[in-house]
Every structure is written in C-alpha cells, then in structure tokens.
Coordinates of C-alpha atoms and ligand atoms in Angstrom, one line a residue:
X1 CA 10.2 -0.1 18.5
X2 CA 12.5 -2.5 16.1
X3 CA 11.1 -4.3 13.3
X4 CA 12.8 -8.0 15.3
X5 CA 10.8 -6.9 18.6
X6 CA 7.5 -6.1 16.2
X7 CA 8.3 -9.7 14.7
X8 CA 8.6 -11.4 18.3
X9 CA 5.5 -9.9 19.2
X10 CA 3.8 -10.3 16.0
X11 CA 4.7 -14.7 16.2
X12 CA 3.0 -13.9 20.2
X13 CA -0.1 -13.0 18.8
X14 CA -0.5 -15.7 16.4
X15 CA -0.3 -18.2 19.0
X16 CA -2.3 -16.4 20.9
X17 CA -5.1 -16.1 18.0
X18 CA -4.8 -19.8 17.6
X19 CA -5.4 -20.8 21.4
X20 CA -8.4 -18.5 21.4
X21 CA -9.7 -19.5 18.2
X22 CA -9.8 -23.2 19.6
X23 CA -11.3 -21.9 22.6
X24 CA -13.8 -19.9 20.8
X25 CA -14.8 -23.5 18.7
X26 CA -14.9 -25.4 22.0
X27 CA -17.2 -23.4 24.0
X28 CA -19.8 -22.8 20.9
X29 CA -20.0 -26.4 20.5
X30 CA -20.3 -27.0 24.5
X31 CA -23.0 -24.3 24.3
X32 CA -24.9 -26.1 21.2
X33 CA -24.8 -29.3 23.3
X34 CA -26.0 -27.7 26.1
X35 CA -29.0 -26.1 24.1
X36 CA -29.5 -29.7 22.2
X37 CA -29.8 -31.2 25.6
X38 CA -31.9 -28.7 27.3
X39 CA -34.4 -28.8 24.4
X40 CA -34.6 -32.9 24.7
X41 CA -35.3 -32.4 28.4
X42 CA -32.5 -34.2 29.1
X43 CA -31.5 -32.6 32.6
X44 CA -30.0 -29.2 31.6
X45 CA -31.3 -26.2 33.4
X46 CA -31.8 -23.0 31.8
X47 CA -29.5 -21.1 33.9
X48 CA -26.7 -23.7 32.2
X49 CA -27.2 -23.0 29.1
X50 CA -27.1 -18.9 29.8
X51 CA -23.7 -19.8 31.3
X52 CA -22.5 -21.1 28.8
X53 CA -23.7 -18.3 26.1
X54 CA -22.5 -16.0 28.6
X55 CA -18.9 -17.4 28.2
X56 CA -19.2 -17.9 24.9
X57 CA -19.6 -13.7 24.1
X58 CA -16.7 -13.3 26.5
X59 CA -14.6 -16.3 24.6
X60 CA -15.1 -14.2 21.5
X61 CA -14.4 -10.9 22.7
X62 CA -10.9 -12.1 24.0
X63 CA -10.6 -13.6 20.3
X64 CA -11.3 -9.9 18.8
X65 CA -8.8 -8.5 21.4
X66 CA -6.1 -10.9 19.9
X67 CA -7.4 -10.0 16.6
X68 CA -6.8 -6.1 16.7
X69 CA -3.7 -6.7 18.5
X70 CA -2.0 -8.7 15.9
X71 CA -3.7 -6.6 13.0
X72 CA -1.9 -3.6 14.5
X73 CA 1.2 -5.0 15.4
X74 CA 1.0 -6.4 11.5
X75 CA 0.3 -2.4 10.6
X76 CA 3.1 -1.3 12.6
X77 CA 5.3 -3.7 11.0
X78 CA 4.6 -2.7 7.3
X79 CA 4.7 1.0 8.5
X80 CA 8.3 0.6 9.5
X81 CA 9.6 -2.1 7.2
X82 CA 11.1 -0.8 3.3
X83 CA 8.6 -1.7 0.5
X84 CA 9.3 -4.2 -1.9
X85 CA 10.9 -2.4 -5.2
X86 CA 11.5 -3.5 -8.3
X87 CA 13.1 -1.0 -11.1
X88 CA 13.5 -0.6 -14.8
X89 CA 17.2 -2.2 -14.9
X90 CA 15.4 -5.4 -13.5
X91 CA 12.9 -5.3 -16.2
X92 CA 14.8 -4.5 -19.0
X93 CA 13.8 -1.5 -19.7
X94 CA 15.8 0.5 -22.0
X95 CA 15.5 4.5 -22.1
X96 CA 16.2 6.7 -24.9
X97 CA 17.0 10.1 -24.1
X98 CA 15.2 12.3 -26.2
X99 CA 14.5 15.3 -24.1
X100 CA 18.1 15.9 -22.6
X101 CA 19.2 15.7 -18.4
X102 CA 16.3 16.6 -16.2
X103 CA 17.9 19.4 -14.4
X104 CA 17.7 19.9 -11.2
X105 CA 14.8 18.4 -9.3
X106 CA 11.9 21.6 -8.6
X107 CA 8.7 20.1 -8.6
X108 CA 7.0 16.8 -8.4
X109 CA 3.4 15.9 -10.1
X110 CA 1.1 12.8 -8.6
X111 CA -0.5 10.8 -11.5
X112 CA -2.8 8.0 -12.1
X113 CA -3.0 5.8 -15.4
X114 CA -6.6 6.3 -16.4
X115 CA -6.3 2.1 -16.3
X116 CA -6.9 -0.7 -14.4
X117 CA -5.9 -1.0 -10.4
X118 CA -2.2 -3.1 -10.1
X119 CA -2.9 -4.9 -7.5
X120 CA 1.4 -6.6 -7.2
X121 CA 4.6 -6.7 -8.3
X122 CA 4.1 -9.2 -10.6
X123 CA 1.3 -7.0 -12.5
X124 CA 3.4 -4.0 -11.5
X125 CA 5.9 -5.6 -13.9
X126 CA 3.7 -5.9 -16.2
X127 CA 1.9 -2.3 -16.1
X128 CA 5.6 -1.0 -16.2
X129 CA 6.4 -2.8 -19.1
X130 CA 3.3 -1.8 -21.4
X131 CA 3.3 1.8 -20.1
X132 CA 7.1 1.8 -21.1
X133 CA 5.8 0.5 -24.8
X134 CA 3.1 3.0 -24.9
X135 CA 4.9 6.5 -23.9
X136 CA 7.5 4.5 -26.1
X137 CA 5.3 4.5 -29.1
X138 CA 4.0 8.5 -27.9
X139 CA 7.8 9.4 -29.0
X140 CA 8.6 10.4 -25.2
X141 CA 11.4 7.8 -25.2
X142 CA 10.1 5.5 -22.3
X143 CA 8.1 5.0 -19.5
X144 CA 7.5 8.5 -17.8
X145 CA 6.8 7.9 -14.5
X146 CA 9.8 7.9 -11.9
X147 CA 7.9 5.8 -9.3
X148 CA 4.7 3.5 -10.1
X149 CA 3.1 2.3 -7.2
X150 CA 0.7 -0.9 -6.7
X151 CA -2.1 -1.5 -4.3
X152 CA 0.1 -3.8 -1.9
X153 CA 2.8 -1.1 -2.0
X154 CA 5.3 -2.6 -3.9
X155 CA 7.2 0.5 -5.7
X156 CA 8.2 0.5 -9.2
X157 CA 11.4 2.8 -10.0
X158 CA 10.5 3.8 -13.8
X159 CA 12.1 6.4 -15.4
X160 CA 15.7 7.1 -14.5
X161 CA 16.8 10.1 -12.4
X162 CA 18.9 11.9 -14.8
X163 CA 16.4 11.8 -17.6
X164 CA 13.8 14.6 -18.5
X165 CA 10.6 12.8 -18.7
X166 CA 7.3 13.8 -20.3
X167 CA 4.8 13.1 -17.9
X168 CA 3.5 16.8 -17.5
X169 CA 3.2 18.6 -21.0
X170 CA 5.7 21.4 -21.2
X171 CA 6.3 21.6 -17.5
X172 CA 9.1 18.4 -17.6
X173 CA 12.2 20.5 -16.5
X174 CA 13.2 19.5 -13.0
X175 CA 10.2 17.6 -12.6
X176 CA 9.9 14.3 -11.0
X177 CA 6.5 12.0 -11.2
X178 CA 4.7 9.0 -9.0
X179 CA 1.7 7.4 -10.5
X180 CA -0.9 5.3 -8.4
X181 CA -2.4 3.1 -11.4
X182 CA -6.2 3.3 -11.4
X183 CA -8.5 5.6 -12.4
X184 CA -12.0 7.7 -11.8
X185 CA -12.8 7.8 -8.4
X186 CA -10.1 5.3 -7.5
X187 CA -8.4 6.0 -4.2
X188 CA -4.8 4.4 -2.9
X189 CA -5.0 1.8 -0.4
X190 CA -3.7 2.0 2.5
X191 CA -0.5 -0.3 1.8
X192 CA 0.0 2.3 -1.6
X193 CA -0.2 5.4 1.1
X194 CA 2.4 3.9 3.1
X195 CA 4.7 3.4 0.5
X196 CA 4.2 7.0 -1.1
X197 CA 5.4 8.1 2.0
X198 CA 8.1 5.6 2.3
X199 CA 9.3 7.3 -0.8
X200 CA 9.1 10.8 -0.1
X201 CA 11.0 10.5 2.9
X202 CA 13.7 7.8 1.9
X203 CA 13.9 8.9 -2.3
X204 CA 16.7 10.6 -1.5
X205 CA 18.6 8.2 0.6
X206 CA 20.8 5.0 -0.1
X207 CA 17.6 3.0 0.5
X208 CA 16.7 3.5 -3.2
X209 CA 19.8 2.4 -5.8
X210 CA 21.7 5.4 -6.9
X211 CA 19.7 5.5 -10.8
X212 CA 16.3 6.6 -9.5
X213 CA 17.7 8.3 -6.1
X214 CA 16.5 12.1 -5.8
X215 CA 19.3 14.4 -5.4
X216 CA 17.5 16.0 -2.5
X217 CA 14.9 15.8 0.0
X218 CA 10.8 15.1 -1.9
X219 CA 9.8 17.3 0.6
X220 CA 11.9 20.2 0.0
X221 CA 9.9 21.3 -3.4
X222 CA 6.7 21.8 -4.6
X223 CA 3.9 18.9 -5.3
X224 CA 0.5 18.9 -7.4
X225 CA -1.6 16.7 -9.3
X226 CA -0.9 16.3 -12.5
X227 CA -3.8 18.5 -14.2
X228 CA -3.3 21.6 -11.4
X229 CA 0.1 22.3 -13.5
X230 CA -0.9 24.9 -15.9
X231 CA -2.4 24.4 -19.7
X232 CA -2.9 20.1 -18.9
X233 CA -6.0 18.7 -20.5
X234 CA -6.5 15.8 -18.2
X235 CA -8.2 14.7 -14.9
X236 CA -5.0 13.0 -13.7
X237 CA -4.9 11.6 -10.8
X238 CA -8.9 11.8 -10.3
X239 CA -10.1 11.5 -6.9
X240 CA -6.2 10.3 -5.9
X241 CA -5.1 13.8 -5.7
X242 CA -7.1 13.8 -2.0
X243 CA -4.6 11.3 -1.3
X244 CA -1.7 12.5 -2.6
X245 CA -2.5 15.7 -1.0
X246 CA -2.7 14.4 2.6
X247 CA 0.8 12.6 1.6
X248 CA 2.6 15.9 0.7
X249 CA 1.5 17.6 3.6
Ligands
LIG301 ZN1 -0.9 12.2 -15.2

C-alpha cells in the first residue's frame, strides 16, 4: 500500500477517533446523570442505569478499536516513509583527513556514545556537533561515526564515505559505523530501529546524497558491535548490540 492511500486512511481515522471520542464523553455524562438521578430517587430504574453503563463499555471499546487502527496505520506510515536526515555539509562540519581513503567498504561496527539519549534532530545537531569537537580534539580528524541516529529516527550522516574513520581501534580499513546515542542498558526505540533499517537497506541507494552513500549493499558484509572486533577495550554499544543484532539479521 502507498504512503497517499496510508495518508487518506490515516485523515479517516482521525475523524473517526474524534466522533467516538465525543460519543464516548456523551454517554459517560448520560450515565452519571442517570446514576445522579437514580440515587435522588428521582424516577430512574436500576435496569436504566445498567443500560446505560452497558453502552458506555461498548462506546469505549469502539473508541480503542479506532485507536489501534489509526496507531497502526500511523506505524505503517513511518515504516514506509524516508527518515528525516540531516548531514555534516548542513552542519558545517569540516573533515580533516588524517587517516587516508577508507577503502573499500568490508565491515560495519554498531556503536553507542556512552552519553545521554538524543531524543531529535535538533539535539541530533547538537550531539553531532560536540562529538565532531571531541574525536576532533582525540586527533581522529572529525566526528567518527558515518550514521548517528536519534530516538525519533531522524538519521545523522557524519563522517564522509570516502574517509577512513577511527571509530574501531586498528580495525578502520573498510569499515563503516552507526551509533545509537545512549548508553548502559539503553535500548533503541522503535522509531531508531526503523530507521537503522531504513539505512541498511537504502545506504547504498540515491535516497542518501552521494557523500555518505555506501558503495554497495550494508547487507552484503559483515556487522558487530563495536567491542566483539578484536583487542577493543569498551562495552560499546551495551545492551544496544541485542538490537543491532536483530537489525543485521
Ligand atoms: Zn563504539
């Protein structure tokens, strides 16, 4: 199914959640009257008011219904649409390459930051740009990460393509990197899931501009976490490699 039919049933539901959400007010008020008046004696039967409770349960399980339904049609909307992206170009970021060309792509590495959740694009921005300062000031020449992903999904296209990074000690050859900010027993979201997965399927395609596009499939090669290459002295990405695992599958 498109994306425009998604959207046409998505503006549907919304409607429909309204109607029933009015519905759902109207007959918990009629059913508090009800129960007002019964109590004053003022000629409501018992039976009435269990009517009118009865309706009310089925009012609000019609509400739920439109509930899931719009959630899901909102789900299958984000699963299909691009992510948002921002990249280093737009934030100025300027590379120096100390380490030579990367070579050609054989291995990727999932990372975390060992910092705080990101949970936009604006704070992606900002992460990006202080990461950038920091592996600057670590003489690796620039941010090290090729993809930095925040909780709502947006993806943030660090490190150019051609550039040998130095994200995994020794092992930088060929190597590409995403990083999940977070750390310790933080997991991704489901919106940062999505958008890893996004990205290993579209890296290599015109979807991403032509500086951070992968010359081939992410797929086609080998991924760990970042401490499973060998000789690293780190816990990078934590408890995100589960995730990261279930991505590369
Ligand atoms: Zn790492």
């Amino acid at each position: 199914m498109s994306v425009a039919t998604l959207k046409v049933r998505e503006t549907a539901w919304v409607a429909t959640v309204r109607r029933r959400r009015r519905r759902e007010r109207a007959q918990r008020e009629a059913t508090m009257e009800l129960q007002r008046r019964f109590h004053a004696g003022a000629g409501v039967t018992h039976e009435q008011v269990d009517a009118a409770k009865a309706e009310l349960v089925q009012v609000r399980a019609s509400l739920k219904e439109a509930e899931a339904a719009l959630a899901k049609v909102r789900q299958q909307i984000a699963a299909l649409s691009a992510p948002k992206i921002i990249t280093s170009e737009q934030l100025g970021l300027k590379f120096q390459d100390l380490f030579g060309g990367k070579g050609a792509v054989v291995r990727g590495a999932g990372h975390y930051t060992a910092g705080r959740r990101v949970p936009n694009a604006k704070e992606l921005a900002a992460e990006m740009r202080s990461d950038h300062s920091f592996h600057m000031g670590k003489g690796w020449g620039g941010l090290a990460y090729e993809a930095m992903i925040a909780d709502d999904g947006t993806i943030g296209l660090g490190n150019p393509m051609s550039r040998k990074s130095a994200a995994v000690d020794s092992t930088n050859t060929g190597m590409v990197s995403i990083c999940c900010p977070g750390t310790t027993g933080d997991r991704m979201t489901d919106a940062q899931r999505r958008s890893v997965r996004w990205l290993l399927d579209n890296w290599h395609t015109a979807k991403v501009p032509r500086p951070h596009r992968l010359p081939k499939k992410a797929r086609g090669f080998g991924w760990l976490g970042h401490h499973e290459y060998p000789s690293q002295s780190t816990a990078c990405p934590g408890v995100m490699l589960k995730d990261y695992r279930e991505l590369w599958k």
